[in-house]
């Protein structure tokens, strides 16, 4: 082998290492960028899920209780007093 071909082979080897290093660094940067995107998307999804399934606030609970009570249609204070008076009269009649 002459010196020129040996030199050419050595330079080709060095060039290959340099090219591999450059492409490797580019690949690492691309992977890091994709990793950041994945982490950001995961955090975004986490926030969405927390908001979607968050326990209801105090106002929502109060509204639900009021709606349930209204649906039952409870007796008013006056109606309860009238019933107490009627029961009292009926008890007197029995005794």
PDB file of N, CA and C in Angstrom:
ATOM      1  N   UNK A   1       0.836  -1.174   0.000  1.00  0.00           N
ATOM      2  CA  UNK A   1       0.000   0.000   0.000  1.00  0.00           C
ATOM      3  C   UNK A   1       0.878   1.233   0.000  1.00  0.00           C
ATOM      4  N   UNK A   2       0.501   2.194  -0.765  1.00  0.00           N
ATOM      5  CA  UNK A   2       1.292   3.422  -0.745  1.00  0.00           C
ATOM      6  C   UNK A   2       0.750   4.371   0.307  1.00  0.00           C
ATOM      7  N   UNK A   3       1.510   5.440   0.596  1.00  0.00           N
ATOM      8  CA  UNK A   3       1.150   6.381   1.655  1.00  0.00           C
ATOM      9  C   UNK A   3      -0.143   7.126   1.356  1.00  0.00           C
ATOM     10  N   UNK A   4      -0.408   7.411   0.089  1.00  0.00           N
ATOM     11  CA  UNK A   4      -1.612   8.151  -0.273  1.00  0.00           C
ATOM     12  C   UNK A   4      -2.860   7.332   0.049  1.00  0.00           C
ATOM     13  N   UNK A   5      -2.892   6.068  -0.267  1.00  0.00           N
ATOM     14  CA  UNK A   5      -4.059   5.281   0.040  1.00  0.00           C
ATOM     15  C   UNK A   5      -4.195   5.054   1.536  1.00  0.00           C
ATOM     16  N   UNK A   6      -3.110   4.920   2.248  1.00  0.00           N
ATOM     17  CA  UNK A   6      -3.184   4.777   3.691  1.00  0.00           C
ATOM     18  C   UNK A   6      -3.712   6.063   4.310  1.00  0.00           C
ATOM     19  N   UNK A   7      -3.207   7.183   3.837  1.00  0.00           N
ATOM     20  CA  UNK A   7      -3.679   8.480   4.330  1.00  0.00           C
ATOM     21  C   UNK A   7      -5.164   8.637   4.014  1.00  0.00           C
ATOM     22  N   UNK A   8      -5.577   8.243   2.824  1.00  0.00           N
ATOM     23  CA  UNK A   8      -6.981   8.339   2.427  1.00  0.00           C
ATOM     24  C   UNK A   8      -7.850   7.473   3.330  1.00  0.00           C
ATOM     25  N   UNK A   9      -7.408   6.286   3.636  1.00  0.00           N
ATOM     26  CA  UNK A   9      -8.165   5.404   4.524  1.00  0.00           C
ATOM     27  C   UNK A   9      -8.263   5.981   5.933  1.00  0.00           C
ATOM     28  N   UNK A  10      -7.176   6.542   6.428  1.00  0.00           N
ATOM     29  CA  UNK A  10      -7.185   7.146   7.764  1.00  0.00           C
ATOM     30  C   UNK A  10      -8.131   8.334   7.793  1.00  0.00           C
ATOM     31  N   UNK A  11      -8.071   9.189   6.767  1.00  0.00           N
ATOM     32  CA  UNK A  11      -8.957  10.354   6.705  1.00  0.00           C
ATOM     33  C   UNK A  11     -10.415   9.915   6.573  1.00  0.00           C
ATOM     34  N   UNK A  12     -10.659   8.874   5.804  1.00  0.00           N
ATOM     35  CA  UNK A  12     -12.021   8.352   5.670  1.00  0.00           C
ATOM     36  C   UNK A  12     -12.522   7.846   7.024  1.00  0.00           C
ATOM     37  N   UNK A  13     -11.669   7.185   7.778  1.00  0.00           N
ATOM     38  CA  UNK A  13     -12.043   6.705   9.113  1.00  0.00           C
ATOM     39  C   UNK A  13     -12.348   7.852  10.055  1.00  0.00           C
ATOM     40  N   UNK A  14     -11.488   8.883  10.036  1.00  0.00           N
ATOM     41  CA  UNK A  14     -11.712  10.060  10.887  1.00  0.00           C
ATOM     42  C   UNK A  14     -12.994  10.765  10.463  1.00  0.00           C
ATOM     43  N   UNK A  15     -13.194  10.890   9.147  1.00  0.00           N
ATOM     44  CA  UNK A  15     -14.429  11.512   8.638  1.00  0.00           C
ATOM     45  C   UNK A  15     -15.666  10.729   9.053  1.00  0.00           C
ATOM     46  N   UNK A  16     -15.557   9.406   9.017  1.00  0.00           N
ATOM     47  CA  UNK A  16     -16.679   8.562   9.437  1.00  0.00           C
ATOM     48  C   UNK A  16     -17.011   8.748  10.905  1.00  0.00           C
ATOM     49  N   UNK A  17     -15.984   8.849  11.729  1.00  0.00           N
ATOM     50  CA  UNK A  17     -16.201   9.077  13.163  1.00  0.00           C
ATOM     51  C   UNK A  17     -16.842  10.443  13.383  1.00  0.00           C
ATOM     52  N   UNK A  18     -16.325  11.466  12.677  1.00  0.00           N
ATOM     53  CA  UNK A  18     -16.878  12.819  12.821  1.00  0.00           C
ATOM     54  C   UNK A  18     -18.334  12.852  12.365  1.00  0.00           C
ATOM     55  N   UNK A  19     -18.611  12.200  11.233  1.00  0.00           N
ATOM     56  CA  UNK A  19     -19.978  12.171  10.708  1.00  0.00           C
ATOM     57  C   UNK A  19     -20.903  11.438  11.680  1.00  0.00           C
ATOM     58  N   UNK A  20     -20.449  10.312  12.208  1.00  0.00           N
ATOM     59  CA  UNK A  20     -21.243   9.540  13.170  1.00  0.00           C
ATOM     60  C   UNK A  20     -21.523  10.357  14.423  1.00  0.00           C
ATOM     61  N   UNK A  21     -20.517  11.080  14.895  1.00  0.00           N
ATOM     62  CA  UNK A  21     -20.686  11.914  16.077  1.00  0.00           C
ATOM     63  C   UNK A  21     -21.717  13.004  15.814  1.00  0.00           C
ATOM     64  N   UNK A  22     -21.613  13.649  14.654  1.00  0.00           N
ATOM     65  CA  UNK A  22     -22.548  14.720  14.291  1.00  0.00           C
ATOM     66  C   UNK A  22     -23.978  14.180  14.198  1.00  0.00           C
ATOM     67  N   UNK A  23     -24.159  13.070  13.505  1.00  0.00           N
ATOM     68  CA  UNK A  23     -25.497  12.477  13.360  1.00  0.00           C
ATOM     69  C   UNK A  23     -26.011  11.962  14.702  1.00  0.00           C
ATOM     70  N   UNK A  24     -25.116  11.442  15.510  1.00  0.00           N
ATOM     71  CA  UNK A  24     -25.509  10.970  16.835  1.00  0.00           C
ATOM     72  C   UNK A  24     -26.006  12.108  17.710  1.00  0.00           C
ATOM     73  N   UNK A  25     -25.298  13.246  17.666  1.00  0.00           N
ATOM     74  CA  UNK A  25     -25.731  14.410  18.447  1.00  0.00           C
ATOM     75  C   UNK A  25     -27.069  14.934  17.945  1.00  0.00           C
ATOM     76  N   UNK A  26     -27.255  14.954  16.611  1.00  0.00           N
ATOM     77  CA  UNK A  26     -28.545  15.375  16.058  1.00  0.00           C
ATOM     78  C   UNK A  26     -29.666  14.449  16.533  1.00  0.00           C
ATOM     79  N   UNK A  27     -29.388  13.157  16.520  1.00  0.00           N
ATOM     80  CA  UNK A  27     -30.392  12.187  16.961  1.00  0.00           C
ATOM     81  C   UNK A  27     -30.731  12.392  18.435  1.00  0.00           C
ATOM     82  N   UNK A  28     -29.725  12.653  19.261  1.00  0.00           N
ATOM     83  CA  UNK A  28     -29.961  12.887  20.690  1.00  0.00           C
ATOM     84  C   UNK A  28     -30.817  14.135  20.879  1.00  0.00           C
ATOM     85  N   UNK A  29     -30.526  15.198  20.130  1.00  0.00           N
ATOM     86  CA  UNK A  29     -31.317  16.428  20.240  1.00  0.00           C
ATOM     87  C   UNK A  29     -32.766  16.184  19.823  1.00  0.00           C
ATOM     88  N   UNK A  30     -32.959  15.426  18.746  1.00  0.00           N
ATOM     89  CA  UNK A  30     -34.317  15.122  18.301  1.00  0.00           C
ATOM     90  C   UNK A  30     -35.059  14.275  19.332  1.00  0.00           C
ATOM     91  N   UNK A  31     -34.392  13.310  19.900  1.00  0.00           N
ATOM     92  CA  UNK A  31     -35.019  12.472  20.927  1.00  0.00           C
ATOM     93  C   UNK A  31     -35.359  13.279  22.172  1.00  0.00           C
ATOM     94  N   UNK A  32     -34.476  14.195  22.554  1.00  0.00           N
ATOM     95  CA  UNK A  32     -34.741  15.044  23.718  1.00  0.00           C
ATOM     96  C   UNK A  32     -35.958  15.929  23.454  1.00  0.00           C
ATOM     97  N   UNK A  33     -36.058  16.478  22.238  1.00  0.00           N
ATOM     98  CA  UNK A  33     -37.207  17.326  21.895  1.00  0.00           C
ATOM     99  C   UNK A  33     -38.498  16.512  21.941  1.00  0.00           C
ATOM    100  N   UNK A  34     -38.462  15.304  21.411  1.00  0.00           N
ATOM    101  CA  UNK A  34     -39.653  14.446  21.462  1.00  0.00           C
ATOM    102  C   UNK A  34     -40.004  14.078  22.898  1.00  0.00           C
ATOM    103  N   UNK A  35     -38.993  13.848  23.705  1.00  0.00           N
ATOM    104  CA  UNK A  35     -39.240  13.545  25.113  1.00  0.00           C
ATOM    105  C   UNK A  35     -39.911  14.708  25.825  1.00  0.00           C
ATOM    106  N   UNK A  36     -39.452  15.924  25.554  1.00  0.00           N
ATOM    107  CA  UNK A  36     -40.077  17.106  26.158  1.00  0.00           C
ATOM    108  C   UNK A  36     -41.525  17.236  25.709  1.00  0.00           C
ATOM    109  N   UNK A  37     -41.784  16.995  24.426  1.00  0.00           N
ATOM    110  CA  UNK A  37     -43.153  17.058  23.922  1.00  0.00           C
ATOM    111  C   UNK A  37     -44.032  16.026  24.619  1.00  0.00           C
ATOM    112  N   UNK A  38     -43.506  14.830  24.799  1.00  0.00           N
ATOM    113  CA  UNK A  38     -44.273  13.774  25.459  1.00  0.00           C
ATOM    114  C   UNK A  38     -44.568  14.137  26.911  1.00  0.00           C
ATOM    115  N   UNK A  39     -43.585  14.694  27.607  1.00  0.00           N
ATOM    116  CA  UNK A  39     -43.786  15.095  29.003  1.00  0.00           C
ATOM    117  C   UNK A  39     -44.825  16.209  29.081  1.00  0.00           C
ATOM    118  N   UNK A  40     -44.722  17.201  28.202  1.00  0.00           N
ATOM    119  CA  UNK A  40     -45.687  18.303  28.206  1.00  0.00           C
ATOM    120  C   UNK A  40     -47.094  17.804  27.916  1.00  0.00           C
ATOM    121  N   UNK A  41     -47.231  16.903  26.955  1.00  0.00           N
ATOM    122  CA  UNK A  41     -48.548  16.353  26.625  1.00  0.00           C
ATOM    123  C   UNK A  41     -49.088  15.540  27.803  1.00  0.00           C
ATOM    124  N   UNK A  42     -48.219  14.794  28.464  1.00  0.00           N
ATOM    125  CA  UNK A  42     -48.649  14.029  29.629  1.00  0.00           C
ATOM    126  C   UNK A  42     -49.135  14.928  30.753  1.00  0.00           C
ATOM    127  N   UNK A  43     -48.431  16.036  30.972  1.00  0.00           N
ATOM    128  CA  UNK A  43     -48.854  16.982  32.008  1.00  0.00           C
ATOM    129  C   UNK A  43     -50.195  17.611  31.633  1.00  0.00           C
ATOM    130  N   UNK A  44     -50.367  17.905  30.354  1.00  0.00           N
ATOM    131  CA  UNK A  44     -51.618  18.489  29.879  1.00  0.00           C
ATOM    132  C   UNK A  44     -52.773  17.508  30.088  1.00  0.00           C
ATOM    133  N   UNK A  45     -52.566  16.251  29.741  1.00  0.00           N
ATOM    134  CA  UNK A  45     -53.600  15.237  29.940  1.00  0.00           C
ATOM    135  C   UNK A  45     -53.908  15.049  31.418  1.00  0.00           C
ATOM    136  N   UNK A  46     -52.888  15.095  32.252  1.00  0.00           N
ATOM    137  CA  UNK A  46     -53.076  14.964  33.693  1.00  0.00           C
ATOM    138  C   UNK A  46     -53.964  16.092  34.218  1.00  0.00           C
ATOM    139  N   UNK A  47     -53.679  17.325  33.775  1.00  0.00           N
ATOM    140  CA  UNK A  47     -54.501  18.467  34.188  1.00  0.00           C
ATOM    141  C   UNK A  47     -55.947  18.289  33.736  1.00  0.00           C
ATOM    142  N   UNK A  48     -56.138  17.854  32.489  1.00  0.00           N
ATOM    143  CA  UNK A  48     -57.490  17.645  31.973  1.00  0.00           C
ATOM    144  C   UNK A  48     -58.239  16.610  32.800  1.00  0.00           C
ATOM    145  N   UNK A  49     -57.573  15.514  33.121  1.00  0.00           N
ATOM    146  CA  UNK A  49     -58.221  14.463  33.904  1.00  0.00           C
ATOM    147  C   UNK A  49     -58.553  14.933  35.313  1.00  0.00           C
ATOM    148  N   UNK A  50     -57.629  15.674  35.926  1.00  0.00           N
ATOM    149  CA  UNK A  50     -57.904  16.193  37.277  1.00  0.00           C
ATOM    150  C   UNK A  50     -59.102  17.120  37.254  1.00  0.00           C
ATOM    151  N   UNK A  51     -59.198  17.971  36.231  1.00  0.00           N
ATOM    152  CA  UNK A  51     -60.324  18.899  36.146  1.00  0.00           C
ATOM    153  C   UNK A  51     -61.624  18.167  35.849  1.00  0.00           C
ATOM    154  N   UNK A  52     -61.551  17.133  35.022  1.00  0.00           N
ATOM    155  CA  UNK A  52     -62.755  16.404  34.639  1.00  0.00           C
ATOM    156  C   UNK A  52     -63.317  15.604  35.802  1.00  0.00           C
ATOM    157  N   UNK A  53     -62.440  15.007  36.601  1.00  0.00           N
ATOM    158  CA  UNK A  53     -62.883  14.135  37.677  1.00  0.00           C
ATOM    159  C   UNK A  53     -62.657  14.743  39.059  1.00  0.00           C
ATOM    160  N   UNK A  54     -62.514  16.055  39.128  1.00  0.00           N
ATOM    161  CA  UNK A  54     -62.309  16.723  40.417  1.00  0.00           C
ATOM    162  C   UNK A  54     -63.584  16.612  41.245  1.00  0.00           C
ATOM    163  N   UNK A  55     -63.433  16.476  42.554  1.00  0.00           N
ATOM    164  CA  UNK A  55     -64.629  16.423  43.390  1.00  0.00           C
ATOM    165  C   UNK A  55     -65.388  17.739  43.291  1.00  0.00           C
ATOM    166  N   UNK A  56     -66.693  17.666  43.367  1.00  0.00           N
ATOM    167  CA  UNK A  56     -67.478  18.891  43.223  1.00  0.00           C
ATOM    168  C   UNK A  56     -67.175  19.874  44.344  1.00  0.00           C
ATOM    169  N   UNK A  57     -67.284  21.120  44.031  1.00  0.00           N
ATOM    170  CA  UNK A  57     -67.051  22.164  45.020  1.00  0.00           C
ATOM    171  C   UNK A  57     -68.218  22.273  45.979  1.00  0.00           C
ATOM    172  N   UNK A  58     -68.036  23.033  47.025  1.00  0.00           N
ATOM    173  CA  UNK A  58     -69.065  23.199  48.055  1.00  0.00           C
ATOM    174  C   UNK A  58     -70.367  23.726  47.459  1.00  0.00           C
ATOM    175  N   UNK A  59     -70.272  24.674  46.523  1.00  0.00           N
ATOM    176  CA  UNK A  59     -71.474  25.250  45.916  1.00  0.00           C
ATOM    177  C   UNK A  59     -72.250  24.184  45.146  1.00  0.00           C
ATOM    178  N   UNK A  60     -71.542  23.311  44.445  1.00  0.00           N
ATOM    179  CA  UNK A  60     -72.220  22.257  43.689  1.00  0.00           C
ATOM    180  C   UNK A  60     -72.921  21.279  44.630  1.00  0.00           C
ATOM    181  N   UNK A  61     -72.286  20.977  45.743  1.00  0.00           N
ATOM    182  CA  UNK A  61     -72.900  20.069  46.717  1.00  0.00           C
ATOM    183  C   UNK A  61     -74.148  20.713  47.307  1.00  0.00           C
ATOM    184  N   UNK A  62     -74.046  21.995  47.674  1.00  0.00           N
ATOM    185  CA  UNK A  62     -75.202  22.701  48.227  1.00  0.00           C
ATOM    186  C   UNK A  62     -76.360  22.721  47.236  1.00  0.00           C
ATOM    187  N   UNK A  63     -76.060  22.980  45.969  1.00  0.00           N
ATOM    188  CA  UNK A  63     -77.104  22.997  44.940  1.00  0.00           C
ATOM    189  C   UNK A  63     -77.762  21.629  44.804  1.00  0.00           C
ATOM    190  N   UNK A  64     -76.962  20.573  44.846  1.00  0.00           N
ATOM    191  CA  UNK A  64     -77.501  19.215  44.718  1.00  0.00           C
ATOM    192  C   UNK A  64     -78.395  18.876  45.909  1.00  0.00           C
ATOM    193  N   UNK A  65     -77.991  19.281  47.110  1.00  0.00           N
ATOM    194  CA  UNK A  65     -78.798  19.020  48.307  1.00  0.00           C
ATOM    195  C   UNK A  65     -80.115  19.784  48.225  1.00  0.00           C
ATOM    196  N   UNK A  66     -80.049  21.045  47.820  1.00  0.00           N
ATOM    197  CA  UNK A  66     -81.285  21.841  47.686  1.00  0.00           C
ATOM    198  C   UNK A  66     -82.237  21.213  46.667  1.00  0.00           C
ATOM    199  N   UNK A  67     -81.694  20.748  45.556  1.00  0.00           N
ATOM    200  CA  UNK A  67     -82.525  20.125  44.523  1.00  0.00           C
ATOM    201  C   UNK A  67     -83.163  18.843  45.045  1.00  0.00           C
ATOM    202  N   UNK A  68     -82.408  18.054  45.811  1.00  0.00           N
ATOM    203  CA  UNK A  68     -82.945  16.808  46.363  1.00  0.00           C
ATOM    204  C   UNK A  68     -84.054  17.099  47.367  1.00  0.00           C
ATOM    205  N   UNK A  69     -83.857  18.096  48.200  1.00  0.00           N
ATOM    206  CA  UNK A  69     -84.881  18.456  49.192  1.00  0.00           C
ATOM    207  C   UNK A  69     -86.130  18.967  48.491  1.00  0.00           C
ATOM    208  N   UNK A  70     -85.955  19.784  47.464  1.00  0.00           N
ATOM    209  CA  UNK A  70     -87.102  20.314  46.727  1.00  0.00           C
ATOM    210  C   UNK A  70     -87.871  19.181  46.047  1.00  0.00           C
ATOM    211  N   UNK A  71     -87.167  18.165  45.571  1.00  0.00           N
ATOM    212  CA  UNK A  71     -87.822  17.042  44.903  1.00  0.00           C
ATOM    213  C   UNK A  71     -88.659  16.226  45.882  1.00  0.00           C
ATOM    214  N   UNK A  72     -88.237  16.167  47.141  1.00  0.00           N
ATOM    215  CA  UNK A  72     -88.966  15.416  48.159  1.00  0.00           C
ATOM    216  C   UNK A  72     -90.221  16.172  48.589  1.00  0.00           C
ATOM    217  N   UNK A  73     -90.214  17.479  48.465  1.00  0.00           N
ATOM    218  CA  UNK A  73     -91.332  18.344  48.841  1.00  0.00           C
ATOM    219  C   UNK A  73     -91.659  18.184  50.327  1.00  0.00           C
ATOM    220  N   UNK A  74     -90.741  18.581  51.207  1.00  0.00           N
ATOM    221  CA  UNK A  74     -90.958  18.413  52.649  1.00  0.00           C
ATOM    222  C   UNK A  74     -92.055  19.354  53.161  1.00  0.00           C
ATOM    223  N   UNK A  75     -92.594  18.975  54.298  1.00  0.00           N
ATOM    224  CA  UNK A  75     -93.647  19.781  54.915  1.00  0.00           C
ATOM    225  C   UNK A  75     -93.068  21.087  55.438  1.00  0.00           C
ATOM    226  N   UNK A  76     -93.890  22.122  55.381  1.00  0.00           N
ATOM    227  CA  UNK A  76     -93.450  23.416  55.905  1.00  0.00           C
ATOM    228  C   UNK A  76     -93.555  23.401  57.430  1.00  0.00           C
ATOM    229  N   UNK A  77     -93.000  24.413  58.057  1.00  0.00           N
ATOM    230  CA  UNK A  77     -93.038  24.506  59.515  1.00  0.00           C
ATOM    231  C   UNK A  77     -94.486  24.611  59.991  1.00  0.00           C
ATOM    232  N   UNK A  78     -95.297  25.359  59.278  1.00  0.00           N
ATOM    233  CA  UNK A  78     -96.706  25.524  59.650  1.00  0.00           C
ATOM    234  C   UNK A  78     -97.458  24.200  59.533  1.00  0.00           C
ATOM    235  N   UNK A  79     -97.171  23.431  58.478  1.00  0.00           N
ATOM    236  CA  UNK A  79     -97.831  22.137  58.303  1.00  0.00           C
ATOM    237  C   UNK A  79     -97.466  21.185  59.442  1.00  0.00           C
ATOM    238  N   UNK A  80     -96.225  21.207  59.874  1.00  0.00           N
ATOM    239  CA  UNK A  80     -95.789  20.361  60.986  1.00  0.00           C
ATOM    240  C   UNK A  80     -96.514  20.774  62.265  1.00  0.00           C
ATOM    241  N   UNK A  81     -96.628  22.067  62.509  1.00  0.00           N
ATOM    242  CA  UNK A  81     -97.323  22.549  63.708  1.00  0.00           C
ATOM    243  C   UNK A  81     -98.799  22.152  63.666  1.00  0.00           C
ATOM    244  N   UNK A  82     -99.422  22.254  62.488  1.00  0.00           N
ATOM    245  CA  UNK A  82    -100.825  21.850  62.349  1.00  0.00           C
ATOM    246  C   UNK A  82    -100.993  20.360  62.645  1.00  0.00           C
ATOM    247  N   UNK A  83    -100.062  19.541  62.138  1.00  0.00           N
ATOM    248  CA  UNK A  83    -100.131  18.104  62.398  1.00  0.00           C
ATOM    249  C   UNK A  83     -99.930  17.792  63.878  1.00  0.00           C
ATOM    250  N   UNK A  84     -99.022  18.500  64.527  1.00  0.00           N
ATOM    251  CA  UNK A  84     -98.809  18.294  65.962  1.00  0.00           C
ATOM    252  C   UNK A  84    -100.078  18.622  66.742  1.00  0.00           C
ATOM    253  N   UNK A  85    -100.735  19.699  66.366  1.00  0.00           N
ATOM    254  CA  UNK A  85    -101.973  20.083  67.050  1.00  0.00           C
ATOM    255  C   UNK A  85    -103.052  19.033  66.818  1.00  0.00           C
ATOM    256  N   UNK A  86    -103.159  18.529  65.607  1.00  0.00           N
ATOM    257  CA  UNK A  86    -104.169  17.521  65.293  1.00  0.00           C
ATOM    258  C   UNK A  86    -103.907  16.233  66.073  1.00  0.00           C
ATOM    259  N   UNK A  87    -102.633  15.821  66.132  1.00  0.00           N
ATOM    260  CA  UNK A  87    -102.279  14.615  66.889  1.00  0.00           C
ATOM    261  C   UNK A  87    -102.624  14.801  68.361  1.00  0.00           C
ATOM    262  N   UNK A  88    -102.347  15.969  68.865  1.00  0.00           N
ATOM    263  CA  UNK A  88    -102.653  16.256  70.270  1.00  0.00           C
ATOM    264  C   UNK A  88    -104.154  16.146  70.523  1.00  0.00           C
ATOM    265  N   UNK A  89    -104.978  16.687  69.610  1.00  0.00           N
ATOM    266  CA  UNK A  89    -106.440  16.599  69.759  1.00  0.00           C
ATOM    267  C   UNK A  89    -106.911  15.144  69.698  1.00  0.00           C
ATOM    268  N   UNK A  90    -106.339  14.371  68.764  1.00  0.00           N
ATOM    269  CA  UNK A  90    -106.736  12.968  68.634  1.00  0.00           C
ATOM    270  C   UNK A  90    -106.335  12.160  69.869  1.00  0.00           C
ATOM    271  N   UNK A  91    -105.186  12.478  70.448  1.00  0.00           N
ATOM    272  CA  UNK A  91    -104.765  11.790  71.670  1.00  0.00           C
ATOM    273  C   UNK A  91    -105.744  12.066  72.804  1.00  0.00           C
ATOM    274  N   UNK A  92    -106.210  13.302  72.898  1.00  0.00           N
ATOM    275  CA  UNK A  92    -107.163  13.663  73.960  1.00  0.00           C
ATOM    276  C   UNK A  92    -108.479  12.921  73.778  1.00  0.00           C
ATOM    277  N   UNK A  93    -108.873  12.729  72.506  1.00  0.00           N
ATOM    278  CA  UNK A  93    -110.124  12.018  72.248  1.00  0.00           C
ATOM    279  C   UNK A  93    -110.012  10.542  72.647  1.00  0.00           C
ATOM    280  N   UNK A  94    -108.836   9.979  72.457  1.00  0.00           N
ATOM    281  CA  UNK A  94    -108.644   8.578  72.792  1.00  0.00           C
ATOM    282  C   UNK A  94    -108.588   8.353  74.295  1.00  0.00           C
ATOM    283  N   UNK A  95    -108.136   9.295  75.026  1.00  0.00           N
ATOM    284  CA  UNK A  95    -107.986   9.113  76.471  1.00  0.00           C
ATOM    285  C   UNK A  95    -109.206   9.491  77.185  1.00  0.00           C
TER     286      UNK A  95
END
